[in-house]
Amino acid sequence: MSNESLYVRHNQAYSAKLFAYAPEAFKAFGEFNKQALAAGKLTVKTKELIAVAVAHITGCPYCIEAHVTKAKDQNASLEELVESIVVATAVNAHSVFYNAINALNAYHSTGAEEDLFARSNLEKIEDIEKLNEAQYTSFTGFVHSALQPGLLTGKEKILIALASAHITGNAYSIEIFAKQAKEAGTTLEELSETILVATALKAGSALAHRVNAQQAFDHN
C-alpha cells in the first residue's frame, strides 16, 4: 500500500483484513447491502443511480467507483449518472438552505421554544425570500431545474432526492421530498426500498473506509 495517498484502489486481501475481527457483523452487513441493492419494486438500475447520487453526498470515492461501475453494467449512460449527481447536489444544498429556518428561529429566539423542527416552520422559508429575493429565486430555480424530467423521469429524480435527503438527515427536506414522491405515485414499497438503498450507502461509506483505518493502524 502506498503511503502517499489516503485513497488507494485497494486489493481485496488488504481491505478484508479486518473481517476476521468481527466476522458475523461484517457478514451481516454484506447480506443487508446485497438485499438493499437487489431488484425489487425498483429495478437494479434505479437503485444504482440512487446509490451513485448519494455516494456523492457521503463523498466516499470507493463507493462512487463501485456504484458507477455497477450502474454502467445496468446500461446507465454517463448522462443519466450526471442527472443523478445534479439531483444529489441540489438536495444537499436544499438541506443546508432549509436549515436557515433554524437560523432565523435562533436569531429571534426568546429561549422559550421547545420544538426545534416544527412542521409549521416550513412556512418561514418565505422570510428568507424577503431578506434576499434574488438569491432565493436563483437557488429555488436551480433545485426546480434539477428535478425536472430528462433522461431520468420525474419520479426517478424524486426518489433520488428523497434518498439524498435521508443522507443529509434534514427533516424539512425529507418532509418536502416525501410528499413529492407520494404525489409522483411512489408506493410505500418503493419508498422503503429507496430508504434502504440510502441506508446501505451511508453505512457502506463508513465501512468502505476501513482500509484507511487499517492503513493508519499499520503505518503509524
PDB file of C-alpha atoms in Angstrom:
ATOM      1  CA  MET A   1       0.000   0.000   0.000  1.00  0.00           C
ATOM      2  CA  SER A   2       1.183   3.496  -0.817  1.00  0.00           C
ATOM      3  CA  ASN A   3       1.852   5.976   1.977  1.00  0.00           C
ATOM      4  CA  GLU A   4       1.430   8.881  -0.443  1.00  0.00           C
ATOM      5  CA  SER A   5      -2.366   8.727  -0.665  1.00  0.00           C
ATOM      6  CA  LEU A   6      -5.176   8.126   1.812  1.00  0.00           C
ATOM      7  CA  TYR A   7      -7.327   6.805  -1.036  1.00  0.00           C
ATOM      8  CA  VAL A   8      -5.722   3.954  -2.903  1.00  0.00           C
ATOM      9  CA  ARG A   9      -7.551   1.456  -5.048  1.00  0.00           C
ATOM     10  CA  HIS A  10      -7.020  -1.404  -2.637  1.00  0.00           C
ATOM     11  CA  ASN A  11      -6.901  -5.121  -3.275  1.00  0.00           C
ATOM     12  CA  GLN A  12      -9.418  -7.456  -1.660  1.00  0.00           C
ATOM     13  CA  ALA A  13      -6.849  -9.166   0.520  1.00  0.00           C
ATOM     14  CA  TYR A  14      -5.874  -5.902   2.207  1.00  0.00           C
ATOM     15  CA  SER A  15      -9.371  -4.464   2.614  1.00  0.00           C
ATOM     16  CA  ALA A  16     -10.634  -7.741   4.074  1.00  0.00           C
ATOM     17  CA  LYS A  17      -8.014  -7.862   6.844  1.00  0.00           C
ATOM     18  CA  LEU A  18     -10.420  -6.548   9.469  1.00  0.00           C
ATOM     19  CA  PHE A  19     -13.136  -9.102   8.650  1.00  0.00           C
ATOM     20  CA  ALA A  20     -11.571 -11.695  10.918  1.00  0.00           C
ATOM     21  CA  TYR A  21     -12.015  -9.422  13.948  1.00  0.00           C
ATOM     22  CA  ALA A  22     -15.806  -9.053  13.577  1.00  0.00           C
ATOM     23  CA  PRO A  23     -16.814 -11.753  11.098  1.00  0.00           C
ATOM     24  CA  GLU A  24     -20.501 -12.067  11.927  1.00  0.00           C
ATOM     25  CA  ALA A  25     -21.142  -8.333  11.840  1.00  0.00           C
ATOM     26  CA  PHE A  26     -19.260  -7.880   8.554  1.00  0.00           C
ATOM     27  CA  LYS A  27     -21.160 -10.815   7.058  1.00  0.00           C
ATOM     28  CA  ALA A  28     -24.497  -9.408   8.247  1.00  0.00           C
ATOM     29  CA  PHE A  29     -23.804  -6.028   6.680  1.00  0.00           C
ATOM     30  CA  GLY A  30     -22.746  -7.660   3.422  1.00  0.00           C
ATOM     31  CA  GLU A  31     -26.017  -9.558   3.242  1.00  0.00           C
ATOM     32  CA  PHE A  32     -28.037  -6.436   4.046  1.00  0.00           C
ATOM     33  CA  ASN A  33     -26.194  -4.438   1.397  1.00  0.00           C
ATOM     34  CA  LYS A  34     -26.801  -7.187  -1.160  1.00  0.00           C
ATOM     35  CA  GLN A  35     -30.529  -7.262  -0.422  1.00  0.00           C
ATOM     36  CA  ALA A  36     -30.873  -3.469  -0.360  1.00  0.00           C
ATOM     37  CA  LEU A  37     -29.381  -3.148  -3.862  1.00  0.00           C
ATOM     38  CA  ALA A  38     -31.198  -6.165  -5.343  1.00  0.00           C
ATOM     39  CA  ALA A  39     -34.143  -5.819  -7.716  1.00  0.00           C
ATOM     40  CA  GLY A  40     -37.494  -5.381  -6.033  1.00  0.00           C
ATOM     41  CA  LYS A  41     -40.208  -2.858  -6.725  1.00  0.00           C
ATOM     42  CA  LEU A  42     -37.366  -0.708  -8.018  1.00  0.00           C
ATOM     43  CA  THR A  43     -35.016  -2.009 -10.706  1.00  0.00           C
ATOM     44  CA  VAL A  44     -31.331  -2.603 -10.045  1.00  0.00           C
ATOM     45  CA  LYS A  45     -30.543   0.254 -12.431  1.00  0.00           C
ATOM     46  CA  THR A  46     -32.715   2.696 -10.484  1.00  0.00           C
ATOM     47  CA  LYS A  47     -31.150   1.589  -7.215  1.00  0.00           C
ATOM     48  CA  GLU A  48     -27.658   2.012  -8.606  1.00  0.00           C
ATOM     49  CA  LEU A  49     -28.492   5.506  -9.853  1.00  0.00           C
ATOM     50  CA  ILE A  50     -29.705   6.320  -6.343  1.00  0.00           C
ATOM     51  CA  ALA A  51     -26.514   4.808  -4.936  1.00  0.00           C
ATOM     52  CA  VAL A  52     -24.286   6.878  -7.220  1.00  0.00           C
ATOM     53  CA  ALA A  53     -26.145  10.041  -6.257  1.00  0.00           C
ATOM     54  CA  VAL A  54     -25.978   9.562  -2.503  1.00  0.00           C
ATOM     55  CA  ALA A  55     -22.341   8.421  -2.690  1.00  0.00           C
ATOM     56  CA  HIS A  56     -21.556  11.922  -3.924  1.00  0.00           C
ATOM     57  CA  ILE A  57     -23.011  13.298  -0.691  1.00  0.00           C
ATOM     58  CA  THR A  58     -21.127  10.881   1.556  1.00  0.00           C
ATOM     59  CA  GLY A  59     -18.062  11.656  -0.558  1.00  0.00           C
ATOM     60  CA  CYS A  60     -16.754   8.093  -0.480  1.00  0.00           C
ATOM     61  CA  PRO A  61     -14.510   7.558  -3.539  1.00  0.00           C
ATOM     62  CA  TYR A  62     -14.679   3.789  -3.111  1.00  0.00           C
ATOM     63  CA  CYS A  63     -18.498   3.887  -3.199  1.00  0.00           C
ATOM     64  CA  ILE A  64     -18.544   6.228  -6.192  1.00  0.00           C
ATOM     65  CA  GLU A  65     -16.251   3.956  -8.178  1.00  0.00           C
ATOM     66  CA  ALA A  66     -18.088   0.772  -7.217  1.00  0.00           C
ATOM     67  CA  HIS A  67     -21.585   2.042  -7.937  1.00  0.00           C
ATOM     68  CA  VAL A  68     -20.715   3.917 -11.126  1.00  0.00           C
ATOM     69  CA  THR A  69     -19.326   0.617 -12.388  1.00  0.00           C
ATOM     70  CA  LYS A  70     -22.456  -1.255 -11.310  1.00  0.00           C
ATOM     71  CA  ALA A  71     -24.730   1.395 -12.851  1.00  0.00           C
ATOM     72  CA  LYS A  72     -22.760   1.166 -16.083  1.00  0.00           C
ATOM     73  CA  ASP A  73     -23.267  -2.613 -16.002  1.00  0.00           C
ATOM     74  CA  GLN A  74     -27.014  -1.867 -15.895  1.00  0.00           C
ATOM     75  CA  ASN A  75     -26.654   0.215 -19.072  1.00  0.00           C
ATOM     76  CA  ALA A  76     -26.867   3.563 -17.316  1.00  0.00           C
ATOM     77  CA  SER A  77     -25.411   6.271 -19.528  1.00  0.00           C
ATOM     78  CA  LEU A  78     -22.959   8.913 -18.340  1.00  0.00           C
ATOM     79  CA  GLU A  79     -25.683  11.498 -18.980  1.00  0.00           C
ATOM     80  CA  GLU A  80     -28.062   9.650 -16.637  1.00  0.00           C
ATOM     81  CA  LEU A  81     -25.362   9.466 -13.993  1.00  0.00           C
ATOM     82  CA  VAL A  82     -24.778  13.202 -14.235  1.00  0.00           C
ATOM     83  CA  GLU A  83     -28.506  13.886 -13.879  1.00  0.00           C
ATOM     84  CA  SER A  84     -28.483  11.761 -10.715  1.00  0.00           C
ATOM     85  CA  ILE A  85     -25.473  13.628  -9.344  1.00  0.00           C
ATOM     86  CA  VAL A  86     -27.087  17.005 -10.052  1.00  0.00           C
ATOM     87  CA  VAL A  87     -30.184  15.949  -8.082  1.00  0.00           C
ATOM     88  CA  ALA A  88     -27.957  14.945  -5.158  1.00  0.00           C
ATOM     89  CA  THR A  89     -26.158  18.290  -5.420  1.00  0.00           C
ATOM     90  CA  ALA A  90     -29.456  20.165  -5.329  1.00  0.00           C
ATOM     91  CA  VAL A  91     -30.763  18.220  -2.337  1.00  0.00           C
ATOM     92  CA  ASN A  92     -27.539  18.610  -0.390  1.00  0.00           C
ATOM     93  CA  ALA A  93     -27.802  22.356  -0.901  1.00  0.00           C
ATOM     94  CA  HIS A  94     -31.559  22.227  -0.234  1.00  0.00           C
ATOM     95  CA  SER A  95     -30.920  20.774   3.217  1.00  0.00           C
ATOM     96  CA  VAL A  96     -28.400  23.488   4.025  1.00  0.00           C
ATOM     97  CA  PHE A  97     -30.747  26.169   2.725  1.00  0.00           C
ATOM     98  CA  TYR A  98     -33.715  24.944   4.761  1.00  0.00           C
ATOM     99  CA  ASN A  99     -31.589  24.924   7.908  1.00  0.00           C
ATOM    100  CA  ALA A 100     -31.719  28.696   7.521  1.00  0.00           C
ATOM    101  CA  ILE A 101     -35.186  28.400   9.068  1.00  0.00           C
ATOM    102  CA  ASN A 102     -33.477  27.251  12.250  1.00  0.00           C
ATOM    103  CA  ALA A 103     -31.033  30.130  11.930  1.00  0.00           C
ATOM    104  CA  LEU A 104     -33.941  32.579  11.772  1.00  0.00           C
ATOM    105  CA  ASN A 105     -35.536  30.961  14.795  1.00  0.00           C
ATOM    106  CA  ALA A 106     -32.261  31.113  16.710  1.00  0.00           C
ATOM    107  CA  TYR A 107     -31.740  34.763  15.772  1.00  0.00           C
ATOM    108  CA  HIS A 108     -35.187  35.751  17.049  1.00  0.00           C
ATOM    109  CA  SER A 109     -35.317  33.196  19.874  1.00  0.00           C
ATOM    110  CA  THR A 110     -36.524  34.067  23.354  1.00  0.00           C
ATOM    111  CA  GLY A 111     -35.262  30.732  24.635  1.00  0.00           C
ATOM    112  CA  ALA A 112     -38.788  29.523  25.377  1.00  0.00           C
ATOM    113  CA  GLU A 113     -39.343  27.414  22.277  1.00  0.00           C
ATOM    114  CA  GLU A 114     -39.454  23.660  22.813  1.00  0.00           C
ATOM    115  CA  ASP A 115     -39.882  22.393  19.258  1.00  0.00           C
ATOM    116  CA  LEU A 116     -36.837  22.978  17.063  1.00  0.00           C
ATOM    117  CA  PHE A 117     -38.279  21.303  13.954  1.00  0.00           C
ATOM    118  CA  ALA A 118     -41.972  22.214  13.891  1.00  0.00           C
ATOM    119  CA  ARG A 119     -43.660  21.371  10.587  1.00  0.00           C
ATOM    120  CA  SER A 120     -45.080  24.892  10.597  1.00  0.00           C
ATOM    121  CA  ASN A 121     -41.504  26.197  10.323  1.00  0.00           C
ATOM    122  CA  LEU A 122     -41.614  25.344   6.624  1.00  0.00           C
ATOM    123  CA  GLU A 123     -43.754  28.422   6.059  1.00  0.00           C
ATOM    124  CA  LYS A 124     -40.914  30.588   7.347  1.00  0.00           C
ATOM    125  CA  ILE A 125     -38.801  29.912   4.270  1.00  0.00           C
ATOM    126  CA  GLU A 126     -40.633  32.846   2.719  1.00  0.00           C
ATOM    127  CA  ASP A 127     -38.868  35.063   5.254  1.00  0.00           C
ATOM    128  CA  ILE A 128     -35.590  34.109   3.568  1.00  0.00           C
ATOM    129  CA  GLU A 129     -37.034  35.272   0.266  1.00  0.00           C
ATOM    130  CA  LYS A 130     -37.828  38.654   1.804  1.00  0.00           C
ATOM    131  CA  LEU A 131     -34.256  39.015   3.016  1.00  0.00           C
ATOM    132  CA  ASN A 132     -32.682  38.345  -0.383  1.00  0.00           C
ATOM    133  CA  GLU A 133     -35.148  37.746  -3.180  1.00  0.00           C
ATOM    134  CA  ALA A 134     -32.517  37.458  -5.924  1.00  0.00           C
ATOM    135  CA  GLN A 135     -30.545  34.707  -4.203  1.00  0.00           C
ATOM    136  CA  TYR A 136     -33.713  32.927  -3.082  1.00  0.00           C
ATOM    137  CA  THR A 137     -35.060  32.901  -6.636  1.00  0.00           C
ATOM    138  CA  SER A 138     -31.740  31.748  -8.060  1.00  0.00           C
ATOM    139  CA  PHE A 139     -31.442  28.887  -5.592  1.00  0.00           C
ATOM    140  CA  THR A 140     -35.021  27.638  -5.864  1.00  0.00           C
ATOM    141  CA  GLY A 141     -34.716  27.844  -9.648  1.00  0.00           C
ATOM    142  CA  PHE A 142     -31.686  25.534  -9.524  1.00  0.00           C
ATOM    143  CA  VAL A 143     -33.496  22.952  -7.370  1.00  0.00           C
ATOM    144  CA  HIS A 144     -36.562  23.092  -9.615  1.00  0.00           C
ATOM    145  CA  SER A 145     -34.425  22.630 -12.716  1.00  0.00           C
ATOM    146  CA  ALA A 146     -32.504  19.697 -11.203  1.00  0.00           C
ATOM    147  CA  LEU A 147     -35.752  17.827 -10.532  1.00  0.00           C
ATOM    148  CA  GLN A 148     -37.277  18.291 -13.969  1.00  0.00           C
ATOM    149  CA  PRO A 149     -37.646  15.118 -16.082  1.00  0.00           C
ATOM    150  CA  GLY A 150     -34.805  14.497 -18.514  1.00  0.00           C
ATOM    151  CA  LEU A 151     -33.254  11.180 -19.362  1.00  0.00           C
ATOM    152  CA  LEU A 152     -34.493  10.209 -15.908  1.00  0.00           C
ATOM    153  CA  THR A 153     -38.196  10.509 -15.163  1.00  0.00           C
ATOM    154  CA  GLY A 154     -39.545  12.973 -12.661  1.00  0.00           C
ATOM    155  CA  LYS A 155     -40.397  10.094 -10.326  1.00  0.00           C
ATOM    156  CA  GLU A 156     -36.876   8.670 -10.525  1.00  0.00           C
ATOM    157  CA  LYS A 157     -35.433  12.070  -9.675  1.00  0.00           C
ATOM    158  CA  ILE A 158     -37.761  12.477  -6.698  1.00  0.00           C
ATOM    159  CA  LEU A 159     -36.700   9.063  -5.394  1.00  0.00           C
ATOM    160  CA  ILE A 160     -33.068  10.138  -5.732  1.00  0.00           C
ATOM    161  CA  ALA A 161     -33.953  13.369  -3.932  1.00  0.00           C
ATOM    162  CA  LEU A 162     -35.668  11.511  -1.100  1.00  0.00           C
ATOM    163  CA  ALA A 163     -32.726   9.137  -0.694  1.00  0.00           C
ATOM    164  CA  SER A 164     -30.359  12.116  -0.700  1.00  0.00           C
ATOM    165  CA  ALA A 165     -32.420  13.840   1.986  1.00  0.00           C
ATOM    166  CA  HIS A 166     -32.009  10.764   4.177  1.00  0.00           C
ATOM    167  CA  ILE A 167     -28.254  11.100   3.769  1.00  0.00           C
ATOM    168  CA  THR A 168     -28.272  14.768   4.796  1.00  0.00           C
ATOM    169  CA  GLY A 169     -30.755  13.970   7.566  1.00  0.00           C
ATOM    170  CA  ASN A 170     -32.626  17.254   7.154  1.00  0.00           C
ATOM    171  CA  ALA A 171     -36.200  16.859   8.433  1.00  0.00           C
ATOM    172  CA  TYR A 172     -37.537  19.664   6.230  1.00  0.00           C
ATOM    173  CA  SER A 173     -36.057  18.144   3.073  1.00  0.00           C
ATOM    174  CA  ILE A 174     -37.396  14.701   3.967  1.00  0.00           C
ATOM    175  CA  GLU A 175     -40.863  16.158   4.546  1.00  0.00           C
ATOM    176  CA  ILE A 176     -40.850  18.021   1.230  1.00  0.00           C
ATOM    177  CA  PHE A 177     -39.478  15.240  -0.955  1.00  0.00           C
ATOM    178  CA  ALA A 178     -41.546  12.501   0.693  1.00  0.00           C
ATOM    179  CA  LYS A 179     -44.688  14.467  -0.152  1.00  0.00           C
ATOM    180  CA  GLN A 180     -43.475  14.982  -3.713  1.00  0.00           C
ATOM    181  CA  ALA A 181     -42.687  11.277  -4.003  1.00  0.00           C
ATOM    182  CA  LYS A 182     -46.238  10.408  -2.975  1.00  0.00           C
ATOM    183  CA  GLU A 183     -47.620  12.922  -5.482  1.00  0.00           C
ATOM    184  CA  ALA A 184     -45.454  11.264  -8.169  1.00  0.00           C
ATOM    185  CA  GLY A 185     -47.148   7.925  -7.491  1.00  0.00           C
ATOM    186  CA  THR A 186     -44.478   6.337  -5.298  1.00  0.00           C
ATOM    187  CA  THR A 187     -45.740   3.350  -3.307  1.00  0.00           C
ATOM    188  CA  LEU A 188     -44.731   2.575   0.263  1.00  0.00           C
ATOM    189  CA  GLU A 189     -42.775  -0.403  -1.069  1.00  0.00           C
ATOM    190  CA  GLU A 190     -40.797   1.862  -3.397  1.00  0.00           C
ATOM    191  CA  LEU A 191     -40.345   4.368  -0.582  1.00  0.00           C
ATOM    192  CA  SER A 192     -38.977   1.656   1.700  1.00  0.00           C
ATOM    193  CA  GLU A 193     -36.558   0.358  -0.931  1.00  0.00           C
ATOM    194  CA  THR A 194     -35.306   3.880  -1.604  1.00  0.00           C
ATOM    195  CA  ILE A 195     -34.616   4.476   2.084  1.00  0.00           C
ATOM    196  CA  LEU A 196     -32.843   1.124   2.401  1.00  0.00           C
ATOM    197  CA  VAL A 197     -30.529   1.971  -0.504  1.00  0.00           C
ATOM    198  CA  ALA A 198     -29.686   5.256   1.214  1.00  0.00           C
ATOM    199  CA  THR A 199     -29.112   3.407   4.499  1.00  0.00           C
ATOM    200  CA  ALA A 200     -26.816   0.877   2.839  1.00  0.00           C
ATOM    201  CA  LEU A 201     -24.768   3.635   1.200  1.00  0.00           C
ATOM    202  CA  LYS A 202     -24.472   5.735   4.321  1.00  0.00           C
ATOM    203  CA  ALA A 203     -23.314   2.763   6.374  1.00  0.00           C
ATOM    204  CA  GLY A 204     -21.287   1.423   3.474  1.00  0.00           C
ATOM    205  CA  SER A 205     -19.301   4.629   3.154  1.00  0.00           C
ATOM    206  CA  ALA A 206     -18.138   4.198   6.744  1.00  0.00           C
ATOM    207  CA  LEU A 207     -17.339   0.548   6.184  1.00  0.00           C
ATOM    208  CA  ALA A 208     -15.515   1.239   2.918  1.00  0.00           C
ATOM    209  CA  HIS A 209     -13.109   3.466   4.801  1.00  0.00           C
ATOM    210  CA  ARG A 210     -11.943   0.519   6.883  1.00  0.00           C
ATOM    211  CA  VAL A 211      -8.959   0.399   4.529  1.00  0.00           C
ATOM    212  CA  ASN A 212      -7.968   3.899   5.689  1.00  0.00           C
ATOM    213  CA  ALA A 213      -8.206   2.841   9.317  1.00  0.00           C
ATOM    214  CA  GLN A 214      -6.184  -0.264   8.572  1.00  0.00           C
ATOM    215  CA  GLN A 215      -3.536   1.820   6.802  1.00  0.00           C
ATOM    216  CA  ALA A 216      -3.303   4.189   9.750  1.00  0.00           C
ATOM    217  CA  PHE A 217      -3.072   1.270  12.160  1.00  0.00           C
ATOM    218  CA  ASP A 218      -0.369  -0.473  10.128  1.00  0.00           C
ATOM    219  CA  HIS A 219       1.800   2.525   9.257  1.00  0.00           C
ATOM    220  CA  ASN A 220       1.630   4.785  12.292  1.00  0.00           C
TER     221      ASN A 220
END
